[in-house]
Amino acid sequence: MLGLKAHDSATRRRIRDILDGEDKVFGRRVAVALHALIVLTALAFAASTMPDLPDQARLILLWFERAAVAIFMVEYLLRIFAAEKPLRYILSFWGIIDLLAWMPSLFMTVGGSAAIRLLRLMQMVRTLKIIRYSRALRRLARAFNSVRAELALFYVIALFLVYISSVGIYFFEHEAQPDIFSSVPASMWWAMITLTTVGYGDAVPITLGGQIFTSLILFMGMGVFAVPAGVITSALVGRDIEEIGESLEKMETSEERARKKQMPISKN
């Protein structure tokens, strides 16, 4: 009985390693195949939106979508089977992403154009699965996770600045341009494109006060929206330093063990 349990546990661990791309024999092949499938499904979806696409091509894309959905569904079920705690995986971020990679396609026959558009949008969640199989992207995801509190604080401050900027430009420009800056919510579009230094030119201040206020907002935008890049870079560098330290510790430990094995045993 214990042997069967150990064999079952080893099988599940092997399945997890294969699906995560860590198995020495099949891991890399499976990761590359899933990478390619995710990219191809995204390209197929883009091609299916072309209005002049021949009916035969649409049929091929339809069957390709069905095949991809079947593969993603099998992968999802295998991950549930191989998970140490299946319920935790199902409710986890990656469990939800894996579910949304194939589930919406089963309900594409739901009536209503709005519902179909929403389901098609949810289908594109499967592109996030590519992060799971990329070591560099996993490092970036871990960096985001380690500084999520700082990023959350930054976004709260950014939203506060958007609101303050909208109120400020409304007071300066409402009387001069009542159609463009008709209200504070309408002015938020100007605040977004100004703080991000995009500046489409569809909403431009014409009063002296509005222009001076815009200049201040531009300087603030260049400083504030450069913060996330520095925070994430610092997290990536910190993670690299930690990994180097762990590698050095493992090397030192293995060298100490090797020296102890080579030491002669004294006889009393």
PDB file of C-alpha atoms in Angstrom:
ATOM      1  CA  MET A   1       0.000   0.000   0.000  1.00  0.00           C
ATOM      2  CA  LEU A   2       2.813   2.395   0.902  1.00  0.00           C
ATOM      3  CA  GLY A   3       4.559   1.495  -2.346  1.00  0.00           C
ATOM      4  CA  LEU A   4       1.450   2.367  -4.375  1.00  0.00           C
ATOM      5  CA  LYS A   5       1.110   5.717  -2.586  1.00  0.00           C
ATOM      6  CA  ALA A   6       4.778   6.520  -3.202  1.00  0.00           C
ATOM      7  CA  HIS A   7       4.427   5.560  -6.863  1.00  0.00           C
ATOM      8  CA  ASP A   8       1.298   7.719  -7.207  1.00  0.00           C
ATOM      9  CA  SER A   9       3.059  10.669  -5.558  1.00  0.00           C
ATOM     10  CA  ALA A  10       6.061  10.284  -7.871  1.00  0.00           C
ATOM     11  CA  THR A  11       3.749  10.143 -10.905  1.00  0.00           C
ATOM     12  CA  ARG A  12       2.005  13.342  -9.890  1.00  0.00           C
ATOM     13  CA  ARG A  13       5.320  15.061  -9.258  1.00  0.00           C
ATOM     14  CA  ARG A  14       6.534  13.960 -12.701  1.00  0.00           C
ATOM     15  CA  ILE A  15       3.379  15.367 -14.329  1.00  0.00           C
ATOM     16  CA  ARG A  16       3.878  18.689 -12.523  1.00  0.00           C
ATOM     17  CA  ASP A  17       7.488  18.865 -13.664  1.00  0.00           C
ATOM     18  CA  ILE A  18       6.522  18.112 -17.266  1.00  0.00           C
ATOM     19  CA  LEU A  19       3.753  20.715 -17.348  1.00  0.00           C
ATOM     20  CA  ASP A  20       5.973  23.325 -15.671  1.00  0.00           C
ATOM     21  CA  GLY A  21       8.799  22.657 -18.141  1.00  0.00           C
ATOM     22  CA  GLU A  22      11.167  21.367 -15.441  1.00  0.00           C
ATOM     23  CA  ASP A  23      11.320  17.707 -16.436  1.00  0.00           C
ATOM     24  CA  LYS A  24      14.731  16.736 -17.851  1.00  0.00           C
ATOM     25  CA  VAL A  25      13.282  14.617 -20.673  1.00  0.00           C
ATOM     26  CA  PHE A  26       9.995  16.204 -21.754  1.00  0.00           C
ATOM     27  CA  GLY A  27       9.910  19.505 -19.870  1.00  0.00           C
ATOM     28  CA  ARG A  28      11.525  21.734 -22.475  1.00  0.00           C
ATOM     29  CA  ARG A  29       9.572  20.149 -25.335  1.00  0.00           C
ATOM     30  CA  VAL A  30       6.250  20.615 -23.575  1.00  0.00           C
ATOM     31  CA  ALA A  31       7.086  24.221 -22.641  1.00  0.00           C
ATOM     32  CA  VAL A  32       8.042  25.067 -26.249  1.00  0.00           C
ATOM     33  CA  ALA A  33       4.916  23.346 -27.597  1.00  0.00           C
ATOM     34  CA  LEU A  34       2.633  25.233 -25.211  1.00  0.00           C
ATOM     35  CA  HIS A  35       4.443  28.485 -26.000  1.00  0.00           C
ATOM     36  CA  ALA A  36       3.827  27.910 -29.700  1.00  0.00           C
ATOM     37  CA  LEU A  37       0.189  26.951 -29.129  1.00  0.00           C
ATOM     38  CA  ILE A  38      -0.525  30.103 -27.112  1.00  0.00           C
ATOM     39  CA  VAL A  39       1.071  32.327 -29.754  1.00  0.00           C
ATOM     40  CA  LEU A  40      -0.733  30.530 -32.580  1.00  0.00           C
ATOM     41  CA  THR A  41      -4.109  30.854 -30.860  1.00  0.00           C
ATOM     42  CA  ALA A  42      -3.545  34.600 -30.467  1.00  0.00           C
ATOM     43  CA  LEU A  43      -2.621  34.896 -34.167  1.00  0.00           C
ATOM     44  CA  ALA A  44      -5.602  32.748 -35.151  1.00  0.00           C
ATOM     45  CA  PHE A  45      -7.963  34.976 -33.187  1.00  0.00           C
ATOM     46  CA  ALA A  46      -6.532  38.063 -34.876  1.00  0.00           C
ATOM     47  CA  ALA A  47      -6.906  36.425 -38.300  1.00  0.00           C
ATOM     48  CA  SER A  48     -10.523  35.425 -37.567  1.00  0.00           C
ATOM     49  CA  THR A  49     -11.496  39.095 -37.228  1.00  0.00           C
ATOM     50  CA  MET A  50     -10.564  39.859 -40.860  1.00  0.00           C
ATOM     51  CA  PRO A  51     -13.792  40.643 -42.766  1.00  0.00           C
ATOM     52  CA  ASP A  52     -12.718  39.227 -46.164  1.00  0.00           C
ATOM     53  CA  LEU A  53     -11.429  35.909 -44.836  1.00  0.00           C
ATOM     54  CA  PRO A  54     -12.515  32.939 -47.013  1.00  0.00           C
ATOM     55  CA  ASP A  55     -15.003  30.483 -45.533  1.00  0.00           C
ATOM     56  CA  GLN A  56     -12.508  27.615 -45.794  1.00  0.00           C
ATOM     57  CA  ALA A  57      -9.942  29.575 -43.805  1.00  0.00           C
ATOM     58  CA  ARG A  58     -12.556  30.362 -41.149  1.00  0.00           C
ATOM     59  CA  LEU A  59     -13.382  26.668 -40.905  1.00  0.00           C
ATOM     60  CA  ILE A  60      -9.692  25.810 -40.436  1.00  0.00           C
ATOM     61  CA  LEU A  61      -9.352  28.452 -37.734  1.00  0.00           C
ATOM     62  CA  LEU A  62     -12.483  27.130 -36.030  1.00  0.00           C
ATOM     63  CA  TRP A  63     -11.144  23.570 -35.869  1.00  0.00           C
ATOM     64  CA  PHE A  64      -7.746  24.842 -34.724  1.00  0.00           C
ATOM     65  CA  GLU A  65      -9.475  26.760 -31.921  1.00  0.00           C
ATOM     66  CA  ARG A  66     -11.362  23.615 -30.894  1.00  0.00           C
ATOM     67  CA  ALA A  67      -8.161  21.570 -30.848  1.00  0.00           C
ATOM     68  CA  ALA A  68      -6.391  24.213 -28.769  1.00  0.00           C
ATOM     69  CA  VAL A  69      -9.308  24.336 -26.329  1.00  0.00           C
ATOM     70  CA  ALA A  70      -9.153  20.548 -25.949  1.00  0.00           C
ATOM     71  CA  ILE A  71      -5.412  20.699 -25.212  1.00  0.00           C
ATOM     72  CA  PHE A  72      -5.807  23.487 -22.654  1.00  0.00           C
ATOM     73  CA  MET A  73      -8.674  21.609 -20.999  1.00  0.00           C
ATOM     74  CA  VAL A  74      -6.577  18.419 -20.735  1.00  0.00           C
ATOM     75  CA  GLU A  75      -3.711  20.453 -19.289  1.00  0.00           C
ATOM     76  CA  TYR A  76      -6.050  21.991 -16.710  1.00  0.00           C
ATOM     77  CA  LEU A  77      -7.406  18.595 -15.651  1.00  0.00           C
ATOM     78  CA  LEU A  78      -3.886  17.152 -15.432  1.00  0.00           C
ATOM     79  CA  ARG A  79      -2.806  20.050 -13.217  1.00  0.00           C
ATOM     80  CA  ILE A  80      -5.745  19.392 -10.902  1.00  0.00           C
ATOM     81  CA  PHE A  81      -4.825  15.697 -10.766  1.00  0.00           C
ATOM     82  CA  ALA A  82      -1.130  16.403 -10.138  1.00  0.00           C
ATOM     83  CA  ALA A  83      -1.589  19.235  -7.625  1.00  0.00           C
ATOM     84  CA  GLU A  84      -0.689  18.500  -4.015  1.00  0.00           C
ATOM     85  CA  LYS A  85      -3.753  20.508  -2.959  1.00  0.00           C
ATOM     86  CA  PRO A  86      -6.175  20.613  -5.926  1.00  0.00           C
ATOM     87  CA  LEU A  87      -8.572  23.138  -4.388  1.00  0.00           C
ATOM     88  CA  ARG A  88      -5.750  25.577  -3.692  1.00  0.00           C
ATOM     89  CA  TYR A  89      -4.635  25.309  -7.313  1.00  0.00           C
ATOM     90  CA  ILE A  90      -8.198  25.792  -8.636  1.00  0.00           C
ATOM     91  CA  LEU A  91      -8.631  28.984  -6.608  1.00  0.00           C
ATOM     92  CA  SER A  92      -5.120  30.293  -7.293  1.00  0.00           C
ATOM     93  CA  PHE A  93      -4.242  32.939  -9.876  1.00  0.00           C
ATOM     94  CA  TRP A  94      -2.763  30.407 -12.298  1.00  0.00           C
ATOM     95  CA  GLY A  95      -5.656  28.031 -11.752  1.00  0.00           C
ATOM     96  CA  ILE A  96      -8.120  30.732 -12.798  1.00  0.00           C
ATOM     97  CA  ILE A  97      -5.961  31.663 -15.813  1.00  0.00           C
ATOM     98  CA  ASP A  98      -5.765  28.011 -16.876  1.00  0.00           C
ATOM     99  CA  LEU A  99      -9.545  27.708 -16.555  1.00  0.00           C
ATOM    100  CA  LEU A 100     -10.232  30.876 -18.563  1.00  0.00           C
ATOM    101  CA  ALA A 101      -7.883  29.645 -21.289  1.00  0.00           C
ATOM    102  CA  TRP A 102     -10.511  27.144 -22.469  1.00  0.00           C
ATOM    103  CA  MET A 103     -13.794  27.620 -20.591  1.00  0.00           C
ATOM    104  CA  PRO A 104     -15.117  30.689 -22.535  1.00  0.00           C
ATOM    105  CA  SER A 105     -14.862  28.813 -25.833  1.00  0.00           C
ATOM    106  CA  LEU A 106     -17.429  26.294 -24.602  1.00  0.00           C
ATOM    107  CA  PHE A 107     -20.012  29.075 -24.207  1.00  0.00           C
ATOM    108  CA  MET A 108     -19.445  30.925 -27.472  1.00  0.00           C
ATOM    109  CA  THR A 109     -22.948  29.963 -28.567  1.00  0.00           C
ATOM    110  CA  VAL A 110     -24.485  32.197 -25.879  1.00  0.00           C
ATOM    111  CA  GLY A 111     -26.863  34.681 -27.491  1.00  0.00           C
ATOM    112  CA  GLY A 112     -26.204  38.397 -27.561  1.00  0.00           C
ATOM    113  CA  SER A 113     -23.371  40.253 -29.229  1.00  0.00           C
ATOM    114  CA  ALA A 114     -22.206  41.819 -25.951  1.00  0.00           C
ATOM    115  CA  ALA A 115     -21.911  38.399 -24.299  1.00  0.00           C
ATOM    116  CA  ILE A 116     -19.962  37.027 -27.260  1.00  0.00           C
ATOM    117  CA  ARG A 117     -17.578  39.998 -27.224  1.00  0.00           C
ATOM    118  CA  LEU A 118     -16.986  39.475 -23.502  1.00  0.00           C
ATOM    119  CA  LEU A 119     -16.309  35.771 -23.995  1.00  0.00           C
ATOM    120  CA  ARG A 120     -13.901  36.475 -26.848  1.00  0.00           C
ATOM    121  CA  LEU A 121     -12.074  38.955 -24.656  1.00  0.00           C
ATOM    122  CA  MET A 122     -11.824  36.369 -21.877  1.00  0.00           C
ATOM    123  CA  GLN A 123     -10.344  33.924 -24.393  1.00  0.00           C
ATOM    124  CA  MET A 124      -7.330  36.196 -24.748  1.00  0.00           C
ATOM    125  CA  VAL A 125      -6.533  35.607 -21.072  1.00  0.00           C
ATOM    126  CA  ARG A 126      -4.789  32.460 -22.284  1.00  0.00           C
ATOM    127  CA  THR A 127      -1.908  34.648 -23.541  1.00  0.00           C
ATOM    128  CA  LEU A 128      -1.012  35.179 -19.868  1.00  0.00           C
ATOM    129  CA  LYS A 129      -0.218  31.464 -19.679  1.00  0.00           C
ATOM    130  CA  ILE A 130       2.992  32.151 -21.566  1.00  0.00           C
ATOM    131  CA  ILE A 131       4.374  33.750 -18.395  1.00  0.00           C
ATOM    132  CA  ARG A 132       4.212  30.371 -16.660  1.00  0.00           C
ATOM    133  CA  TYR A 133       6.640  28.770 -19.129  1.00  0.00           C
ATOM    134  CA  SER A 134       9.153  31.617 -19.438  1.00  0.00           C
ATOM    135  CA  ARG A 135      11.857  31.816 -16.801  1.00  0.00           C
ATOM    136  CA  ALA A 136      12.533  35.505 -17.528  1.00  0.00           C
ATOM    137  CA  LEU A 137       8.848  36.367 -17.315  1.00  0.00           C
ATOM    138  CA  ARG A 138       8.518  34.354 -14.101  1.00  0.00           C
ATOM    139  CA  ARG A 139      11.348  36.426 -12.623  1.00  0.00           C
ATOM    140  CA  LEU A 140       9.500  39.579 -13.668  1.00  0.00           C
ATOM    141  CA  ALA A 141       6.273  38.262 -12.135  1.00  0.00           C
ATOM    142  CA  ARG A 142       8.099  37.514  -8.871  1.00  0.00           C
ATOM    143  CA  ALA A 143       9.546  41.030  -8.938  1.00  0.00           C
ATOM    144  CA  PHE A 144       6.046  42.490  -9.350  1.00  0.00           C
ATOM    145  CA  ASN A 145       4.805  40.317  -6.501  1.00  0.00           C
ATOM    146  CA  SER A 146       7.614  41.402  -4.164  1.00  0.00           C
ATOM    147  CA  VAL A 147       6.870  45.128  -4.686  1.00  0.00           C
ATOM    148  CA  ARG A 148       3.087  44.908  -5.021  1.00  0.00           C
ATOM    149  CA  ALA A 149       2.565  47.052  -1.919  1.00  0.00           C
ATOM    150  CA  GLU A 150       4.789  49.830  -3.292  1.00  0.00           C
ATOM    151  CA  LEU A 151       3.098  49.648  -6.701  1.00  0.00           C
ATOM    152  CA  ALA A 152      -0.350  49.750  -5.108  1.00  0.00           C
ATOM    153  CA  LEU A 153       0.652  52.880  -3.196  1.00  0.00           C
ATOM    154  CA  PHE A 154       1.994  54.419  -6.403  1.00  0.00           C
ATOM    155  CA  TYR A 155      -1.250  53.781  -8.286  1.00  0.00           C
ATOM    156  CA  VAL A 156      -3.285  55.304  -5.450  1.00  0.00           C
ATOM    157  CA  ILE A 157      -1.100  58.423  -5.638  1.00  0.00           C
ATOM    158  CA  ALA A 158      -1.400  58.434  -9.453  1.00  0.00           C
ATOM    159  CA  LEU A 159      -5.207  58.290  -9.280  1.00  0.00           C
ATOM    160  CA  PHE A 160      -5.159  61.093  -6.719  1.00  0.00           C
ATOM    161  CA  LEU A 161      -3.010  63.211  -9.061  1.00  0.00           C
ATOM    162  CA  VAL A 162      -5.379  62.485 -11.968  1.00  0.00           C
ATOM    163  CA  TYR A 163      -8.298  63.745  -9.899  1.00  0.00           C
ATOM    164  CA  ILE A 164      -6.482  66.863  -8.658  1.00  0.00           C
ATOM    165  CA  SER A 165      -5.312  67.644 -12.190  1.00  0.00           C
ATOM    166  CA  SER A 166      -8.843  67.242 -13.541  1.00  0.00           C
ATOM    167  CA  VAL A 167     -10.234  69.636 -10.945  1.00  0.00           C
ATOM    168  CA  GLY A 168      -7.453  72.160 -11.567  1.00  0.00           C
ATOM    169  CA  ILE A 169      -7.773  72.250 -15.351  1.00  0.00           C
ATOM    170  CA  TYR A 170     -11.560  72.429 -15.045  1.00  0.00           C
ATOM    171  CA  PHE A 171     -11.330  75.640 -13.023  1.00  0.00           C
ATOM    172  CA  PHE A 172      -8.814  77.160 -15.452  1.00  0.00           C
ATOM    173  CA  GLU A 173     -10.401  76.128 -18.767  1.00  0.00           C
ATOM    174  CA  HIS A 174     -14.119  75.568 -18.238  1.00  0.00           C
ATOM    175  CA  GLU A 175     -15.190  79.122 -19.099  1.00  0.00           C
ATOM    176  CA  ALA A 176     -12.853  79.362 -22.099  1.00  0.00           C
ATOM    177  CA  GLN A 177     -13.639  75.863 -23.494  1.00  0.00           C
ATOM    178  CA  PRO A 178     -16.981  74.691 -22.057  1.00  0.00           C
ATOM    179  CA  ASP A 179     -17.354  71.964 -24.694  1.00  0.00           C
ATOM    180  CA  ILE A 180     -13.984  70.288 -24.075  1.00  0.00           C
ATOM    181  CA  PHE A 181     -13.699  70.842 -20.310  1.00  0.00           C
ATOM    182  CA  SER A 182     -17.403  70.570 -19.553  1.00  0.00           C
ATOM    183  CA  SER A 183     -16.973  68.816 -16.196  1.00  0.00           C
ATOM    184  CA  VAL A 184     -14.379  67.274 -13.911  1.00  0.00           C
ATOM    185  CA  PRO A 185     -15.024  63.727 -15.219  1.00  0.00           C
ATOM    186  CA  ALA A 186     -14.662  64.998 -18.807  1.00  0.00           C
ATOM    187  CA  SER A 187     -11.380  66.684 -17.814  1.00  0.00           C
ATOM    188  CA  MET A 188      -9.966  63.373 -16.559  1.00  0.00           C
ATOM    189  CA  TRP A 189      -9.103  62.389 -20.147  1.00  0.00           C
ATOM    190  CA  TRP A 190      -6.885  65.473 -20.404  1.00  0.00           C
ATOM    191  CA  ALA A 191      -5.344  64.647 -17.014  1.00  0.00           C
ATOM    192  CA  MET A 192      -4.516  61.076 -18.069  1.00  0.00           C
ATOM    193  CA  ILE A 193      -2.833  61.996 -21.355  1.00  0.00           C
ATOM    194  CA  THR A 194      -0.988  64.906 -19.721  1.00  0.00           C
ATOM    195  CA  LEU A 195       0.325  63.020 -16.679  1.00  0.00           C
ATOM    196  CA  THR A 196       1.495  60.179 -18.936  1.00  0.00           C
ATOM    197  CA  THR A 197       3.096  62.796 -21.258  1.00  0.00           C
ATOM    198  CA  VAL A 198       1.237  61.374 -24.280  1.00  0.00           C
ATOM    199  CA  GLY A 199      -0.528  64.569 -25.294  1.00  0.00           C
ATOM    200  CA  TYR A 200      -2.842  63.701 -28.200  1.00  0.00           C
ATOM    201  CA  GLY A 201      -3.699  67.363 -28.766  1.00  0.00           C
ATOM    202  CA  ASP A 202      -7.478  66.918 -28.696  1.00  0.00           C
ATOM    203  CA  ALA A 203      -7.729  68.825 -25.396  1.00  0.00           C
ATOM    204  CA  VAL A 204      -5.329  71.767 -25.120  1.00  0.00           C
ATOM    205  CA  PRO A 205      -5.444  74.606 -22.562  1.00  0.00           C
ATOM    206  CA  ILE A 206      -5.646  78.095 -24.095  1.00  0.00           C
ATOM    207  CA  THR A 207      -5.658  80.307 -21.010  1.00  0.00           C
ATOM    208  CA  LEU A 208      -2.438  81.473 -19.354  1.00  0.00           C
ATOM    209  CA  GLY A 209      -3.372  79.868 -16.051  1.00  0.00           C
ATOM    210  CA  GLY A 210      -4.219  76.608 -17.781  1.00  0.00           C
ATOM    211  CA  GLN A 211      -0.917  76.554 -19.659  1.00  0.00           C
ATOM    212  CA  ILE A 212       1.106  77.213 -16.499  1.00  0.00           C
ATOM    213  CA  PHE A 213      -0.867  74.534 -14.659  1.00  0.00           C
ATOM    214  CA  THR A 214      -0.263  72.107 -17.540  1.00  0.00           C
ATOM    215  CA  SER A 215       3.494  72.754 -17.390  1.00  0.00           C
ATOM    216  CA  LEU A 216       3.535  71.833 -13.706  1.00  0.00           C
ATOM    217  CA  ILE A 217       1.497  68.705 -14.363  1.00  0.00           C
ATOM    218  CA  LEU A 218       3.915  67.650 -17.139  1.00  0.00           C
ATOM    219  CA  PHE A 219       6.909  67.917 -14.812  1.00  0.00           C
ATOM    220  CA  MET A 220       5.043  65.931 -12.161  1.00  0.00           C
ATOM    221  CA  GLY A 221       4.076  63.302 -14.726  1.00  0.00           C
ATOM    222  CA  MET A 222       7.670  62.789 -15.867  1.00  0.00           C
ATOM    223  CA  GLY A 223       8.742  62.234 -12.271  1.00  0.00           C
ATOM    224  CA  VAL A 224       5.834  60.251 -10.892  1.00  0.00           C
ATOM    225  CA  PHE A 225       5.326  57.810 -13.750  1.00  0.00           C
ATOM    226  CA  ALA A 226       9.040  56.964 -13.815  1.00  0.00           C
ATOM    227  CA  VAL A 227       8.768  55.514 -10.285  1.00  0.00           C
ATOM    228  CA  PRO A 228       7.417  52.026 -11.198  1.00  0.00           C
ATOM    229  CA  ALA A 229      10.344  51.337 -13.546  1.00  0.00           C
ATOM    230  CA  GLY A 230      12.836  52.075 -10.775  1.00  0.00           C
ATOM    231  CA  VAL A 231      10.905  50.028  -8.214  1.00  0.00           C
ATOM    232  CA  ILE A 232      10.650  46.972 -10.481  1.00  0.00           C
ATOM    233  CA  THR A 233      14.310  47.243 -11.550  1.00  0.00           C
ATOM    234  CA  SER A 234      15.370  47.375  -7.894  1.00  0.00           C
ATOM    235  CA  ALA A 235      13.281  44.270  -7.172  1.00  0.00           C
ATOM    236  CA  LEU A 236      14.846  42.389 -10.093  1.00  0.00           C
ATOM    237  CA  VAL A 237      18.380  43.311  -9.024  1.00  0.00           C
ATOM    238  CA  GLY A 238      17.604  42.395  -5.413  1.00  0.00           C
ATOM    239  CA  ARG A 239      16.290  39.017  -6.526  1.00  0.00           C
ATOM    240  CA  ASP A 240      19.459  38.388  -8.563  1.00  0.00           C
ATOM    241  CA  ILE A 241      21.621  39.229  -5.546  1.00  0.00           C
ATOM    242  CA  GLU A 242      19.599  36.815  -3.394  1.00  0.00           C
ATOM    243  CA  GLU A 243      19.951  34.024  -5.966  1.00  0.00           C
ATOM    244  CA  ILE A 244      23.724  34.610  -6.203  1.00  0.00           C
ATOM    245  CA  GLY A 245      23.993  34.495  -2.403  1.00  0.00           C
ATOM    246  CA  GLU A 246      21.993  31.247  -2.259  1.00  0.00           C
ATOM    247  CA  SER A 247      24.192  29.712  -4.964  1.00  0.00           C
ATOM    248  CA  LEU A 248      27.360  30.680  -3.080  1.00  0.00           C
ATOM    249  CA  GLU A 249      25.984  29.191   0.143  1.00  0.00           C
ATOM    250  CA  LYS A 250      25.168  25.919  -1.633  1.00  0.00           C
ATOM    251  CA  MET A 251      28.686  25.816  -3.139  1.00  0.00           C
ATOM    252  CA  GLU A 252      30.282  26.426   0.256  1.00  0.00           C
ATOM    253  CA  THR A 253      28.106  23.746   1.867  1.00  0.00           C
ATOM    254  CA  SER A 254      28.966  21.188  -0.817  1.00  0.00           C
ATOM    255  CA  GLU A 255      32.686  21.998  -0.498  1.00  0.00           C
ATOM    256  CA  GLU A 256      32.532  21.526   3.290  1.00  0.00           C
ATOM    257  CA  ARG A 257      30.818  18.173   2.864  1.00  0.00           C
ATOM    258  CA  ALA A 258      33.447  17.107   0.340  1.00  0.00           C
ATOM    259  CA  ARG A 259      36.259  18.070   2.733  1.00  0.00           C
ATOM    260  CA  LYS A 260      34.644  16.161   5.598  1.00  0.00           C
ATOM    261  CA  LYS A 261      34.400  13.036   3.444  1.00  0.00           C
ATOM    262  CA  GLN A 262      38.077  13.333   2.514  1.00  0.00           C
ATOM    263  CA  MET A 263      39.237  13.756   6.140  1.00  0.00           C
ATOM    264  CA  PRO A 264      40.827  10.527   7.498  1.00  0.00           C
ATOM    265  CA  ILE A 265      38.986   8.835  10.348  1.00  0.00           C
ATOM    266  CA  SER A 266      41.219   8.669  13.425  1.00  0.00           C
ATOM    267  CA  LYS A 267      41.571   5.282  15.174  1.00  0.00           C
ATOM    268  CA  ASN A 268      41.688   5.114  18.936  1.00  0.00           C
TER     269      ASN A 268
END
